[in-house]
Amino acid sequence: MHTDYIHIILADDDEDDILFFTDAFDELKINTRVNTFNDGEELMNYLNDDESLMPDVLFLDLNMPKKTGIECLREIKTSDKMSGIAIAIYSTSASEEDIEKTFVLGANIYIKKPNDFKKLKKVLSEVVSINWQYHTNALNKDNFLLRL
Amino acid sequence: MKKKYLVQSTSFLRFILLLSLFVILVIGGFTYRHISNLTDSTEVVIKTYKVNVELEQIVSYLRDAESGYRNYIATKDTFYLKPYLNTYKKVNNSFLRLKGLIEVNSEQQENLKVLKILTDSLFSNFSKTNVFVKNDETNTEAFKTLYFKEKIIIDSIRRQSTVMFELENKLLNIRQKENQSDLQFTPLFFYSVLLATLILIIIAYNKISNDLKNIKAKNDQLLIFKESTNQSEIIGNHGNWIWHIDSNKFAYSDNLYRLLGKDPQSFEATFDNFLKFVHPEDVDKFAEDLDKMIDVEELPVTNYRIIQKNGSIKYLKAYAKAFYSVDGQKRLIGNTSDITDEIESILTLEEHNLELERNNKELSAFNYAASHDLQEPLRKIQTFISRLEEKEGAKFSDSGRLYLERIKSAAARMRLLIDDLLQFSRTNKPDKEFVSADLNDLFENAKQDVAEIISEKKTKITCDNLPKATVIEFQIQQLFSNLLSNSLKYSKEETVPIIKINYTKVKANDTPDLLKASKSFYHKITFTDNGIGFDQKYAEKIFELFNRLHNKKEYSGTGVGLSICKKIVDNHKGYIFAKGEINVGSVFTVYLPVN
C-alpha cells in the first residue's frame, strides 16, 4: 500500500471531461495519481486484475459505452475485494432517478459535473480530502448529493 | 295504478250484477207468497159462504118440514107429510157437509153439535106429536104441550144457526183483515225494491259508461303514445320487435325495417329473414345470444353488425326481456338501436386520443432529452470559457474581454433556460404520488430554496397558517418557490420587497373564479407582493411557456417559471390566477381542491 499519494481513478468516455479532471488535479497540488479509463469494461478489467493497484477514490461517470456506470457500481459493490472502494458518481445529470438508484446501490457520494473550472477544482479537492469512514457512517440521502 | 282501477271497476260491476240478481230473486219469492196468500183468502171466503148456505138450507128444510107438518095436522092429508119425511135425510146430509167445512176443534164445531142435538130433539118431538095426530087427539093437553115445545125448539135452531152464521162472518172478517194488512204492505215493498234495483242499474250503467269513457281516453293516449314511439324511434335510430315464442312469430316496428335499410313491413318478419342481414362474422354469436335469451328470459345487451343491401355496415345494439300476456303467452319484447355513429365517433376519439398520447409522449421525451443532452456541451463551453478567462484573460484586448463577457452571459442564460425546461418537463410526468402533506412545511422548504435572494433583498415575508392537503409534495414546494422567486425577481429596486401569503378555505359556489370548478371546497392561497406589477391585460399570457413581459436585460426570467406553476396547479386539478397593477404589485391566487 502507498501512503505518500492518493490513488484516483476516473472512468469517463468524454475526453473533454477527462482533460478538465486531470488539469484540475494538476493545478490542485495535492499529491495524487490519476488513472483514467474510457469505458466501464476497461475499468472493470483493470479492477479485476489481481496485480492492479486499488484506487482510494473512484470517480464513475454513469453514461458510458460497453458497460454503464450503474453496472460497474453494482459489480464493485457485490465483490468482496472491491466493495471497500469509495465511489464518487460523477455525472452531467442530477436526476432524482439516478441519485436514488446509485444511493441504493451503495455509491458514497454524488457529484454533478460543475460548469466552472474553479468550482470543479473546489469539488475535487473536497472529495479527495473526505474521511470516507466517517462520511460513510453518517451518509444519508440528503447529504449524498454534494452541494457546494 | 290504472290497472288497479280497472280491476276495482270490474269487481264493482260484478257485485252490482249479483246484487240485482238477488233483488230480482227476492221480488219473485215475495210475489209467489203474495199470490198464494190471495188464493188462500179467496178459498176461506168461499168456505164461509158455503157454511152459510148449508146453515140456511138446514133452517129452510126445517121450516118446510114444520109448515108441511102444520098443514098435515090441519087437513090430516098425508101428502103434506112428504117434505117432513124427506127433510130428515137432507138435514143429515147437510150436517155431514158442514162438519167437513168447519174447522176441527173450533168453537163452530161445538155450535154444530148443539144444532144437531136441537134438530134431533125436533124430529123426536115430531114423531111424538104424530102419534097424537093419528089418534085424532089434537085437542088433548099433552099434544098442546108437545106442539108448544116444538115451536120452542125451532126457534132455538133458528137462533143457533144465526149464532153460527154470525161467528162464521166474524171469522171471515178477521181473516180478511189479516190478509189485507199483508197485502197493503206488499205493494210498498215491491215498489221500494224495484226502486232500489233501478238505482243499482243506473249506478251500474253510470259506471260502465264511465269505464267506457276512460277506456276511450286510454285508447286515445295509447294512439298518441304509439305515434310518439314511432317518431322517437326515427329520431333515436332504434326499433322494437316482439317475438311470440309459443307460436314462433315475429313483429317488427316500422323503424326496425328502416334500420335494416328496407321499407317498413316490406318483407315477412321472421328469424331467418333477419339473420340474412347479420354480418357473417357475428351470425354465430347473434344466434347464440338469442338462444340464451329464451332461457334466461332477459337478454344482456348484445352488440352485432348488420350489412344493409347497399353494402354499408351498421353497428346494432339489442336488449330484450320476456313478457307474459294475460293469457300466459310468453313473448320477448326487444329493442334494437343503431349505434354506428356512436361507435364510429368512439373509434375516431380513441384514435385521436392515442395519437395525442403518442405526440405528448414524444414531446416530453424530446423535451427531456433535448434539455438533458444540451446540458453537456453547454457545461463544457462554460468550463472552457472559465479556463480561457483564467489562463488567457490577461492577453485579451478590451474588446476581446468584452466579447468573452458576452459569451459568458449568453452561456449563463442558456444554462438557465435549459434548467427551467428540464424542470418543466419533469412536472409533465404524471406518475407522481399524492400524499397528505403539511403545506407549512412545504412553504418553509420553498423559502429555503430562495433564502439567498430573500436575505440579499432583505425581504419581509408573512405567511398565514396553511392547511394540510393531499398533494405531490415536491411540486407544491416548487410552486411556492417559483411564486416567491417571481415576486423577488420583479421587486422594485429601491423598495423593500414585502410578500404576504394569505390562506382561506372557500366554497366553489361563492367564488366567482371557481364557477366551472368540479369540487365544492378549495384551499385559496394568495401571494401578494409590492413589486413592479404588470398590466392586467397580460394576466393570462404570463402563464404561457417562454412568455415574458420584460426584456432580458432588465429582469432575468426565462418565461418558464410561471408555466411550471400553472402546470403544477393543473396537475392538482386546481386553478391559478394573476392580478397585477403596474408599480403597485401583483397578486397570484392558487386554488387547490380540498381532498
XYZ file of C-alpha atoms in Angstrom:
743
model
C 0.000 0.000 0.000
C 1.058 3.553 -0.578
C 0.823 6.376 1.863
C 2.604 9.169 0.071
C -0.045 9.849 -2.532
C -3.779 9.413 -3.154
C -4.645 6.993 -5.928
C -7.557 8.232 -8.009
C -9.323 6.534 -10.917
C -11.737 8.213 -13.297
C -13.954 6.226 -15.660
C -15.430 8.574 -18.266
C -15.867 8.318 -22.017
C -15.706 12.081 -22.565
C -12.258 13.336 -23.494
C -13.016 16.934 -22.516
C -14.120 15.893 -19.074
C -11.007 13.750 -18.648
C -8.929 16.772 -19.642
C -10.686 19.055 -17.134
C -10.338 16.359 -14.487
C -6.602 15.801 -14.915
C -5.945 19.539 -15.348
C -7.780 20.236 -12.116
C -5.690 17.739 -10.150
C -2.522 19.093 -11.767
C -3.371 22.552 -10.544
C -4.551 21.392 -7.111
C -1.062 20.500 -5.930
C -2.291 17.543 -3.902
C -0.108 14.521 -4.220
C -2.325 12.363 -6.346
C -2.014 9.787 -9.075
C -4.850 9.820 -11.573
C -5.665 6.839 -13.778
C -8.371 7.253 -16.395
C -10.442 4.709 -18.349
C -12.637 5.419 -21.346
C -15.412 2.938 -20.641
C -16.807 0.619 -17.999
C -15.352 -2.520 -19.463
C -11.796 -1.134 -19.411
C -12.304 -0.094 -15.810
C -13.615 -3.492 -14.684
C -10.822 -5.310 -16.499
C -8.328 -3.232 -14.569
C -10.052 -3.673 -11.202
C -10.465 -7.431 -11.678
C -6.768 -7.855 -12.369
C -5.082 -9.101 -9.163
C -1.960 -7.129 -9.856
C -3.766 -3.831 -10.224
C -3.490 -1.194 -7.593
C -6.873 -0.427 -5.997
C -7.805 3.273 -6.002
C -8.557 5.366 -2.916
C -11.368 7.103 -4.707
C -13.135 6.004 -7.896
C -14.924 8.657 -9.944
C -17.615 6.976 -12.025
C -19.467 8.518 -14.939
C -22.897 6.960 -15.430
C -23.323 7.228 -19.172
C -20.557 5.132 -20.704
C -20.360 2.736 -23.646
C -19.962 -1.051 -23.264
C -20.625 -1.037 -19.539
C -22.531 1.757 -17.832
C -21.582 3.332 -14.545
C -24.552 1.669 -12.850
C -23.391 -1.793 -13.979
C -19.852 -1.109 -12.770
C -21.180 0.144 -9.449
C -23.290 -2.988 -8.955
C -20.316 -5.265 -9.762
C -17.944 -3.425 -7.492
C -20.268 -3.290 -4.507
C -21.095 -7.010 -4.755
C -17.443 -8.079 -4.926
C -15.610 -8.800 -1.654
C -12.343 -7.499 -2.970
C -13.620 -4.163 -4.303
C -16.576 -3.262 -2.121
C -14.391 -1.119 0.116
C -13.516 1.383 -2.625
C -15.001 4.837 -2.090
C -17.103 5.607 -5.134
C -17.998 9.125 -6.270
C -20.643 9.270 -9.001
C -19.525 11.911 -11.482
C -22.321 12.764 -13.892
C -23.744 15.558 -16.029
C -27.269 14.993 -14.804
C -28.507 15.069 -11.269
C -31.874 13.470 -11.932
C -33.676 12.123 -8.901
C -33.852 8.733 -10.543
C -30.087 8.433 -10.947
C -29.389 9.767 -7.460
C -31.855 7.335 -5.898
C -30.536 4.359 -7.852
C -26.855 4.942 -7.146
C -27.536 5.640 -3.478
C -29.374 2.344 -3.108
C -26.549 0.510 -4.909
C -24.052 1.846 -2.350
C -22.216 4.752 -4.001
C -20.631 7.098 -1.433
C -21.208 10.497 -2.953
C -22.875 12.029 -5.985
C -21.206 14.876 -7.852
C -22.865 16.860 -10.571
C -20.184 17.959 -13.009
C -19.745 21.711 -12.438
C -19.809 24.174 -15.313
C -16.955 26.253 -13.981
C -13.333 25.183 -13.692
C -12.808 26.876 -10.335
C -15.831 25.070 -8.977
C -14.508 21.790 -10.358
C -11.243 22.221 -8.507
C -13.084 23.025 -5.330
C -15.312 19.961 -5.621
C -12.435 17.602 -6.363
C -10.277 18.880 -3.512
C -13.282 18.481 -1.214
C -13.868 14.912 -2.304
C -10.282 13.699 -2.009
C -9.994 15.134 1.463
C -13.105 13.402 2.794
C -12.625 10.985 5.637
C -14.503 8.155 3.975
C -15.086 6.085 7.048
C -16.643 8.986 8.869
C -18.563 10.101 5.763
C -19.958 6.659 5.043
C -21.225 6.181 8.592
C -23.110 9.481 8.506
C -24.299 9.011 4.938
C -27.944 9.596 4.141
C -29.962 10.552 1.099
C -29.780 14.261 1.917
C -26.019 14.617 2.086
C -25.389 12.067 -0.676
C -25.510 14.762 -3.379
C -22.521 17.019 -2.891
C -23.564 20.650 -2.669
C -21.021 23.439 -2.573
C -102.393 2.486 -10.833
C -104.612 2.403 -13.923
C -104.587 -1.352 -13.899
C -105.711 -1.400 -10.291
C -108.502 0.990 -11.147
C -109.754 -1.331 -13.880
C -109.695 -4.352 -11.591
C -111.661 -2.436 -8.989
C -114.195 -1.366 -11.550
C -114.655 -4.942 -12.836
C -115.286 -6.361 -9.385
C -117.639 -3.494 -8.619
C -119.694 -4.302 -11.728
C -119.798 -7.974 -10.799
C -121.020 -7.022 -7.333
C -123.818 -4.873 -8.768
C -124.888 -7.663 -11.099
C -125.053 -10.186 -8.244
C -126.954 -7.718 -6.092
C -129.504 -7.093 -8.864
C -129.945 -10.830 -9.411
C -130.517 -11.294 -5.695
C -133.070 -8.482 -5.573
C -134.989 -9.951 -8.530
C -134.986 -13.363 -6.794
C -136.353 -11.765 -3.611
C -139.058 -9.993 -5.609
C -140.035 -13.326 -7.206
C -140.297 -15.009 -3.798
C -142.454 -12.254 -2.430
C -144.738 -12.307 -5.483
C -145.204 -16.038 -5.126
C -146.089 -15.712 -1.427
C -148.440 -12.841 -2.085
C -150.342 -14.693 -4.823
C -150.649 -17.832 -2.725
C -151.945 -15.650 0.137
C -154.579 -14.199 -2.179
C -155.662 -17.696 -3.252
C -155.888 -18.769 0.391
C -158.072 -15.869 1.399
C -160.431 -16.475 -1.559
C -160.785 -20.071 -0.508
C -161.635 -19.021 3.045
C -164.376 -16.681 1.759
C -165.829 -19.415 -0.430
C -165.796 -21.803 2.518
C -167.590 -19.291 4.731
C -170.246 -18.751 2.095
C -170.645 -22.491 1.727
C -171.101 -22.832 5.512
C -173.709 -20.041 5.463
C -175.537 -21.658 2.542
C -175.612 -25.030 4.325
C -176.830 -23.404 7.559
C -179.580 -21.520 5.712
C -180.511 -24.724 3.887
C -180.867 -26.607 7.192
C -183.103 -23.821 8.562
C -185.188 -23.707 5.375
C -185.578 -27.558 5.334
C -186.745 -27.466 8.901
C -189.104 -24.568 8.109
C -190.522 -26.540 5.133
C -190.931 -29.616 7.308
C -192.632 -27.614 10.012
C -195.051 -25.837 7.660
C -195.873 -29.173 5.915
C -196.441 -30.769 9.275
C -198.756 -27.956 10.332
C -200.817 -28.443 7.160
C -200.932 -32.181 7.844
C -202.246 -31.510 11.364
C -204.973 -29.265 9.934
C -206.006 -31.421 6.936
C -204.899 -34.890 8.069
C -203.833 -35.292 4.410
C -200.657 -37.417 4.353
C -199.469 -35.552 1.170
C -198.283 -32.767 3.442
C -196.130 -35.181 5.419
C -193.870 -35.729 2.396
C -191.456 -32.754 2.973
C -191.225 -33.820 6.622
C -190.236 -37.331 5.676
C -187.547 -36.032 3.167
C -186.194 -33.419 5.499
C -184.541 -35.741 7.982
C -182.335 -37.224 5.308
C -181.463 -33.859 3.763
C -180.646 -32.271 7.121
C -178.345 -35.154 7.970
C -176.521 -34.740 4.623
C -176.110 -31.018 5.336
C -174.667 -31.797 8.740
C -172.131 -34.120 7.171
C -171.082 -31.392 4.674
C -170.898 -28.781 7.434
C -168.684 -30.983 9.550
C -166.232 -31.117 6.658
C -166.330 -27.390 6.047
C -165.934 -26.281 9.646
C -162.516 -26.481 11.161
C -161.871 -29.263 13.685
C -161.896 -28.434 17.433
C -163.185 -24.939 16.898
C -165.993 -23.102 18.641
C -168.114 -23.584 15.493
C -167.816 -27.371 15.859
C -169.369 -27.122 19.326
C -172.118 -24.948 17.874
C -172.720 -27.584 15.205
C -173.098 -30.281 17.895
C -175.693 -28.126 19.690
C -177.552 -27.624 16.387
C -177.510 -31.395 15.785
C -178.978 -32.099 19.253
C -181.658 -29.461 18.615
C -182.682 -30.923 15.231
C -182.623 -34.454 16.654
C -184.910 -33.366 19.502
C -187.156 -31.611 16.952
C -187.557 -34.842 14.924
C -188.239 -36.916 18.045
C -190.888 -34.333 19.034
C -192.406 -34.672 15.528
C -192.755 -38.424 15.915
C -194.382 -37.976 19.378
C -196.952 -35.399 18.092
C -197.522 -37.567 15.033
C -198.979 -40.286 17.264
C -201.473 -37.785 18.733
C -202.481 -36.647 15.182
C -203.044 -40.255 14.048
C -205.197 -40.908 17.031
C -207.023 -37.639 16.478
C -206.268 -36.451 19.949
C -205.043 -32.983 18.899
C -207.231 -31.332 21.446
C -205.564 -33.032 24.382
C -203.444 -31.124 26.858
C -200.455 -33.401 26.220
C -200.462 -32.638 22.500
C -200.623 -28.959 23.050
C -197.612 -29.120 25.381
C -195.648 -31.127 22.825
C -196.637 -28.801 19.982
C -195.579 -25.811 22.003
C -192.241 -27.463 22.753
C -191.796 -27.995 19.006
C -192.162 -24.285 18.397
C -189.557 -23.517 21.062
C -187.071 -25.981 19.509
C -187.435 -24.453 16.039
C -186.828 -21.018 17.468
C -183.710 -22.354 19.217
C -182.495 -23.859 15.930
C -183.005 -20.511 14.219
C -181.076 -18.735 16.912
C -178.346 -21.327 16.866
C -177.964 -21.050 13.096
C -177.884 -17.250 13.368
C -175.127 -17.558 16.012
C -173.131 -19.860 13.762
C -173.716 -17.599 10.767
C -172.501 -14.580 12.672
C -169.471 -16.424 14.036
C -168.524 -17.557 10.559
C -168.830 -13.998 9.292
C -166.744 -12.787 12.175
C -164.012 -15.326 11.372
C -164.145 -14.290 7.748
C -163.694 -10.666 8.718
C -160.689 -11.449 10.889
C -159.024 -13.449 8.116
C -159.726 -10.776 5.527
C -158.236 -8.140 7.803
C -155.105 -10.257 8.318
C -154.704 -10.707 4.591
C -155.374 -7.085 3.913
C -152.527 -5.914 6.187
C -150.272 -8.359 4.346
C -151.475 -7.094 1.009
C -151.192 -3.454 1.974
C -147.515 -3.877 2.858
C -146.613 -5.924 -0.223
C -147.007 -3.234 -2.948
C -144.928 -0.775 -0.932
C -142.230 -3.376 -0.508
C -142.336 -4.229 -4.203
C -142.097 -0.632 -5.127
C -139.142 0.130 -2.904
C -137.289 -2.994 -4.006
C -137.932 -2.094 -7.614
C -136.711 1.393 -6.944
C -133.542 0.047 -5.343
C -132.931 -2.254 -8.303
C -133.456 0.643 -10.653
C -130.923 2.732 -8.733
C -128.437 -0.117 -8.808
C -128.904 -0.499 -12.518
C -128.446 3.237 -13.020
C -125.258 3.157 -10.946
C -124.013 0.194 -12.940
C -124.841 1.953 -16.170
C -123.048 5.043 -14.997
C -120.060 3.004 -14.035
C -119.984 1.194 -17.333
C -120.283 4.370 -19.332
C -117.571 5.977 -17.229
C -115.319 3.000 -17.788
C -116.028 3.164 -21.465
C -115.110 6.816 -21.446
C -111.889 6.004 -19.593
C -111.087 3.221 -21.979
C -111.665 5.580 -24.889
C -109.377 8.162 -23.311
C -106.783 5.482 -22.672
C -107.093 4.245 -26.216
C -106.514 7.766 -27.373
C -103.458 8.039 -25.152
C -102.224 4.715 -26.494
C -102.557 6.005 -30.042
C -100.627 9.141 -29.118
C -98.038 7.017 -27.355
C -97.716 4.752 -30.367
C -97.217 7.694 -32.676
C -94.675 9.311 -30.397
C -92.855 5.970 -30.119
C -92.715 5.810 -33.886
C -91.286 9.290 -34.028
C -88.817 8.687 -31.233
C -87.650 5.541 -32.983
C -86.965 7.531 -36.126
C -85.184 10.299 -34.298
C -83.315 7.987 -31.922
C -82.388 5.486 -34.614
C -83.888 2.474 -32.910
C -86.657 -0.045 -33.500
C -88.586 -2.574 -31.476
C -89.711 -6.104 -32.064
C -91.891 -8.760 -30.479
C -91.166 -12.460 -30.606
C -94.165 -14.655 -29.761
C -92.185 -17.628 -28.526
C -95.057 -20.151 -28.423
C -96.143 -19.552 -31.999
C -92.617 -18.518 -33.128
C -93.972 -15.401 -34.826
C -92.212 -12.058 -35.067
C -93.391 -8.491 -35.420
C -91.019 -5.637 -36.287
C -91.712 -1.961 -35.862
C -91.528 0.203 -38.973
C -88.258 1.741 -37.962
C -86.586 -1.627 -37.463
C -87.065 -2.175 -41.193
C -85.532 1.245 -41.810
C -82.527 0.304 -39.646
C -82.018 -2.644 -41.966
C -82.209 -0.275 -44.930
C -85.640 -1.536 -46.014
C -89.099 -0.025 -46.395
C -91.438 -0.612 -43.453
C -93.092 -4.050 -43.461
C -91.531 -4.832 -46.848
C -90.700 -8.449 -46.000
C -92.025 -11.065 -43.624
C -90.738 -10.692 -40.092
C -89.020 -13.974 -39.327
C -85.862 -15.012 -37.585
C -84.270 -16.327 -40.766
C -85.073 -13.189 -42.721
C -83.415 -11.077 -40.034
C -80.404 -13.357 -39.921
C -79.786 -12.608 -43.615
C -78.759 -9.086 -42.625
C -76.440 -10.024 -39.765
C -72.722 -9.734 -40.526
C -71.292 -13.216 -41.283
C -68.712 -12.819 -38.530
C -71.401 -12.027 -35.983
C -74.038 -14.591 -37.011
C -72.934 -17.330 -34.600
C -72.696 -15.013 -31.647
C -76.022 -13.423 -32.509
C -77.827 -16.780 -32.746
C -76.197 -17.904 -29.521
C -77.309 -14.751 -27.731
C -80.872 -15.227 -28.950
C -80.921 -18.844 -27.734
C -79.667 -17.677 -24.374
C -82.382 -15.070 -24.308
C -85.113 -17.711 -24.319
C -83.596 -19.497 -21.347
C -82.743 -16.581 -19.104
C -85.749 -14.510 -20.160
C -83.578 -11.447 -20.301
C -81.014 -10.653 -22.944
C -77.973 -8.852 -21.681
C -77.269 -6.052 -24.123
C -75.840 -7.701 -27.224
C -73.866 -5.988 -29.951
C -73.613 -7.122 -33.534
C -73.197 -5.780 -37.026
C -75.505 -5.955 -39.993
C -74.898 -5.401 -43.669
C -77.521 -3.362 -45.478
C -78.449 -4.158 -49.039
C -76.341 -1.260 -50.310
C -73.359 -2.815 -48.559
C -72.928 -0.395 -45.689
C -72.138 -1.928 -42.332
C -74.112 -0.785 -39.285
C -73.484 -1.483 -35.625
C -76.607 -2.523 -33.716
C -77.241 -2.999 -30.041
C -80.194 -5.038 -28.760
C -81.861 -5.674 -25.452
C -84.892 -7.864 -24.759
C -86.930 -9.155 -21.886
C -89.565 -11.902 -21.609
C -93.090 -10.694 -21.088
C -96.156 -12.805 -20.363
C -99.532 -11.835 -21.774
C -102.698 -12.005 -19.665
C -103.456 -15.472 -21.015
C -99.940 -16.721 -20.201
C -98.382 -16.468 -23.670
C -94.633 -15.930 -23.490
C -93.251 -13.111 -25.602
C -89.912 -11.396 -25.887
C -90.130 -7.661 -26.204
C -86.936 -6.274 -27.640
C -85.357 -3.019 -28.642
C -82.649 -2.636 -31.235
C -80.641 0.523 -31.578
C -78.339 1.724 -34.339
C -75.130 2.769 -32.596
C -72.993 3.158 -35.695
C -72.447 6.882 -35.149
C -71.601 6.296 -31.508
C -69.139 3.507 -32.314
C -67.551 5.462 -35.123
C -67.106 8.558 -33.013
C -65.699 6.459 -30.192
C -63.281 4.857 -32.624
C -62.141 8.208 -34.000
C -61.913 9.587 -30.484
C -59.809 6.636 -29.411
C -57.609 7.100 -32.437
C -57.198 10.788 -31.696
C -56.511 10.056 -28.068
C -53.842 7.536 -28.970
C -52.301 9.988 -31.371
C -52.383 12.740 -28.797
C -50.893 10.476 -26.196
C -48.169 9.462 -28.624
C -47.481 13.070 -29.539
C -47.404 14.079 -25.908
C -45.031 11.307 -25.004
C -42.798 12.146 -27.920
C -42.845 15.797 -26.997
C -41.991 15.298 -23.372
C -39.340 12.718 -24.254
C -37.928 15.167 -26.753
C -38.101 17.985 -24.251
C -36.372 15.946 -21.593
C -33.728 14.557 -23.906
C -33.085 17.922 -25.516
C -32.689 19.799 -22.253
C -30.735 16.946 -20.706
C -28.377 16.407 -23.609
C -27.896 20.123 -24.197
C -26.537 20.417 -20.672
C -23.361 18.566 -21.501
C -21.975 20.661 -24.381
C -23.075 23.805 -22.591
C -21.262 22.753 -19.433
C -18.138 22.221 -21.480
C -18.489 25.573 -23.203
C -18.808 27.231 -19.833
C -15.866 25.330 -18.401
C -13.726 26.171 -21.396
C -14.737 29.820 -21.062
C -13.635 29.777 -17.435
C -10.362 28.117 -18.459
C -9.825 30.677 -21.215
C -10.613 33.580 -18.932
C -8.332 32.313 -16.221
C -5.401 31.321 -18.321
C -5.509 33.672 -21.300
C -7.664 36.544 -20.000
C -4.726 38.850 -19.452
C -3.657 38.570 -23.087
C -7.012 39.753 -24.445
C -7.651 43.235 -25.775
C -10.511 45.246 -24.266
C -12.937 44.269 -26.975
C -11.800 40.641 -26.692
C -12.610 40.709 -22.980
C -15.977 42.322 -23.748
C -16.801 39.565 -26.219
C -15.756 36.988 -23.681
C -18.095 38.572 -21.135
C -20.928 38.462 -23.669
C -20.234 34.793 -24.449
C -20.240 34.108 -20.730
C -23.587 35.772 -20.092
C -25.144 34.133 -23.160
C -23.983 30.750 -21.946
C -25.299 31.507 -18.447
C -28.666 32.405 -19.890
C -28.734 29.220 -21.916
C -27.986 27.283 -18.736
C -30.955 28.979 -17.031
C -33.246 28.137 -19.940
C -32.157 24.521 -20.060
C -32.546 24.113 -16.301
C -36.041 25.569 -16.399
C -37.009 23.465 -19.404
C -35.794 20.372 -17.636
C -37.830 21.267 -14.624
C -40.868 21.932 -16.803
C -40.542 18.581 -18.488
C -40.235 16.883 -15.091
C -43.568 18.358 -13.958
C -45.073 16.741 -17.049
C -44.629 13.202 -15.815
C -47.992 12.088 -14.455
C -46.859 9.164 -12.314
C -46.326 11.246 -9.201
C -47.708 10.199 -5.861
C -50.276 12.236 -3.987
C -49.687 12.229 -0.225
C -51.128 14.142 2.669
C -48.692 16.934 3.479
C -48.472 19.963 5.732
C -48.282 22.934 3.365
C -46.477 24.947 6.080
C -43.506 22.556 5.824
C -43.503 22.770 2.036
C -43.577 26.562 2.237
C -40.630 26.576 4.650
C -38.646 24.376 2.244
C -39.564 26.677 -0.633
C -38.309 29.637 1.380
C -35.026 27.791 1.889
C -34.720 27.351 -1.899
C -34.628 31.103 -2.378
C -33.140 32.025 1.013
C -30.133 33.689 -0.570
C -32.149 36.243 -2.535
C -34.534 36.785 0.370
C -31.720 37.833 2.678
C -29.924 39.725 -0.080
C -33.010 41.878 -0.726
C -33.966 41.987 2.957
C -37.416 40.769 2.017
C -40.290 40.764 4.518
C -42.401 37.641 4.228
C -45.548 36.990 6.264
C -47.499 33.773 5.952
C -50.839 32.601 7.382
C -51.096 29.172 8.894
C -51.501 26.855 5.909
C -53.614 23.695 5.929
C -52.816 20.051 5.302
C -53.609 18.858 1.800
C -53.210 15.834 -0.440
C -50.564 16.917 -2.926
C -47.469 15.931 -4.868
C -45.031 17.309 -2.300
C -42.057 18.364 -4.402
C -44.327 20.007 -6.973
C -46.129 22.164 -4.415
C -42.766 23.148 -2.943
C -41.675 24.038 -6.455
C -44.877 26.048 -6.928
C -44.281 28.036 -3.733
C -40.629 28.630 -4.531
C -41.399 29.715 -8.097
C -44.048 32.169 -6.866
C -41.635 33.520 -4.246
C -38.808 33.860 -6.719
C -41.156 35.504 -9.183
C -42.069 38.140 -6.594
C -38.409 38.604 -5.674
C -37.319 38.835 -9.285
C -39.865 41.525 -10.119
C -39.478 43.616 -6.983
C -38.967 47.384 -7.158
C -35.338 48.337 -6.975
C -35.421 50.799 -4.151
C -38.227 49.373 -2.056
C -38.002 46.596 0.499
C -39.951 43.687 -1.007
C -42.939 42.608 1.057
C -44.589 39.288 0.243
C -47.798 38.302 2.011
C -49.200 34.803 1.842
C -52.842 34.513 2.904
C -54.976 31.459 3.283
C -58.744 30.822 3.424
C -60.917 27.833 2.709
C -63.614 28.743 0.178
C -66.787 27.268 -1.222
C -66.689 26.992 -5.032
C -70.263 28.288 -5.363
C -69.425 31.520 -3.554
C -66.261 32.234 -5.545
C -66.541 33.928 -8.962
C -63.163 32.435 -10.028
C -64.475 28.902 -9.463
C -67.755 28.890 -11.369
C -66.633 25.965 -13.524
C -64.980 24.102 -10.646
C -65.728 20.424 -10.157
C -65.188 20.225 -6.386
C -67.193 22.077 -3.755
C -64.392 23.322 -1.488
C -60.972 24.771 -2.279
C -57.912 25.973 -0.398
C -57.319 29.543 -1.517
C -53.709 30.691 -1.143
C -52.730 34.174 -2.311
C -49.225 35.583 -2.850
C -49.350 39.368 -2.704
C -46.266 41.480 -3.384
C -45.382 45.163 -3.700
C -43.283 44.663 -6.823
C -43.426 46.268 -10.252
C -46.733 44.542 -11.083
C -47.988 44.106 -14.645
C -50.713 45.235 -16.952
C -53.885 43.253 -16.238
C -54.293 42.524 -19.958
C -51.343 40.103 -19.716
C -52.885 38.246 -16.762
C -53.353 35.067 -18.773
C -50.353 35.414 -21.066
C -47.813 35.315 -18.250
C -48.599 31.631 -17.661
C -47.673 30.697 -21.235
C -44.341 28.978 -21.875
C -41.444 31.321 -22.744
C -43.732 34.320 -22.369
C -42.001 37.302 -20.804
C -43.253 40.817 -20.222
C -39.830 42.385 -19.752
C -36.630 42.331 -21.694
C -33.812 40.092 -20.621
C -31.537 42.860 -19.648
C -33.861 44.316 -17.007
C -35.085 41.087 -15.458
C -33.541 37.657 -15.653
C -36.668 35.493 -16.169
C -36.892 32.744 -18.763
C -40.685 32.660 -19.061
C -40.816 29.143 -17.764
C -41.308 29.604 -14.009
C -44.968 30.614 -14.093
C -45.684 27.996 -16.768
C -44.373 25.434 -14.324
C -46.688 26.917 -11.664
C -49.645 26.572 -13.998
C -48.686 23.016 -14.864
C -48.352 22.037 -11.200
C -51.703 23.567 -10.293
C -53.258 21.784 -13.294
C -51.758 18.507 -12.093
C -53.554 19.068 -8.787
C -56.853 19.904 -10.562
C -56.665 23.398 -9.140
C -56.680 26.908 -10.565
C -54.190 29.781 -10.640
C -54.978 33.403 -11.421
C -52.812 36.521 -11.617
C -53.825 40.077 -10.930
C -51.485 42.975 -11.432
C -51.244 46.714 -11.311
C -48.197 48.443 -12.698
C -45.903 49.824 -9.962
C -48.260 48.627 -7.218
C -47.710 44.903 -7.214
C -49.205 41.620 -8.211
C -51.394 39.000 -6.601
C -51.191 35.321 -7.504
C -54.148 33.254 -6.329
C -53.875 29.488 -6.147
C -56.947 27.273 -5.591
C -56.271 23.664 -4.614
C -59.188 21.275 -4.162
C -59.902 20.146 -0.598
C -59.209 16.414 -0.792
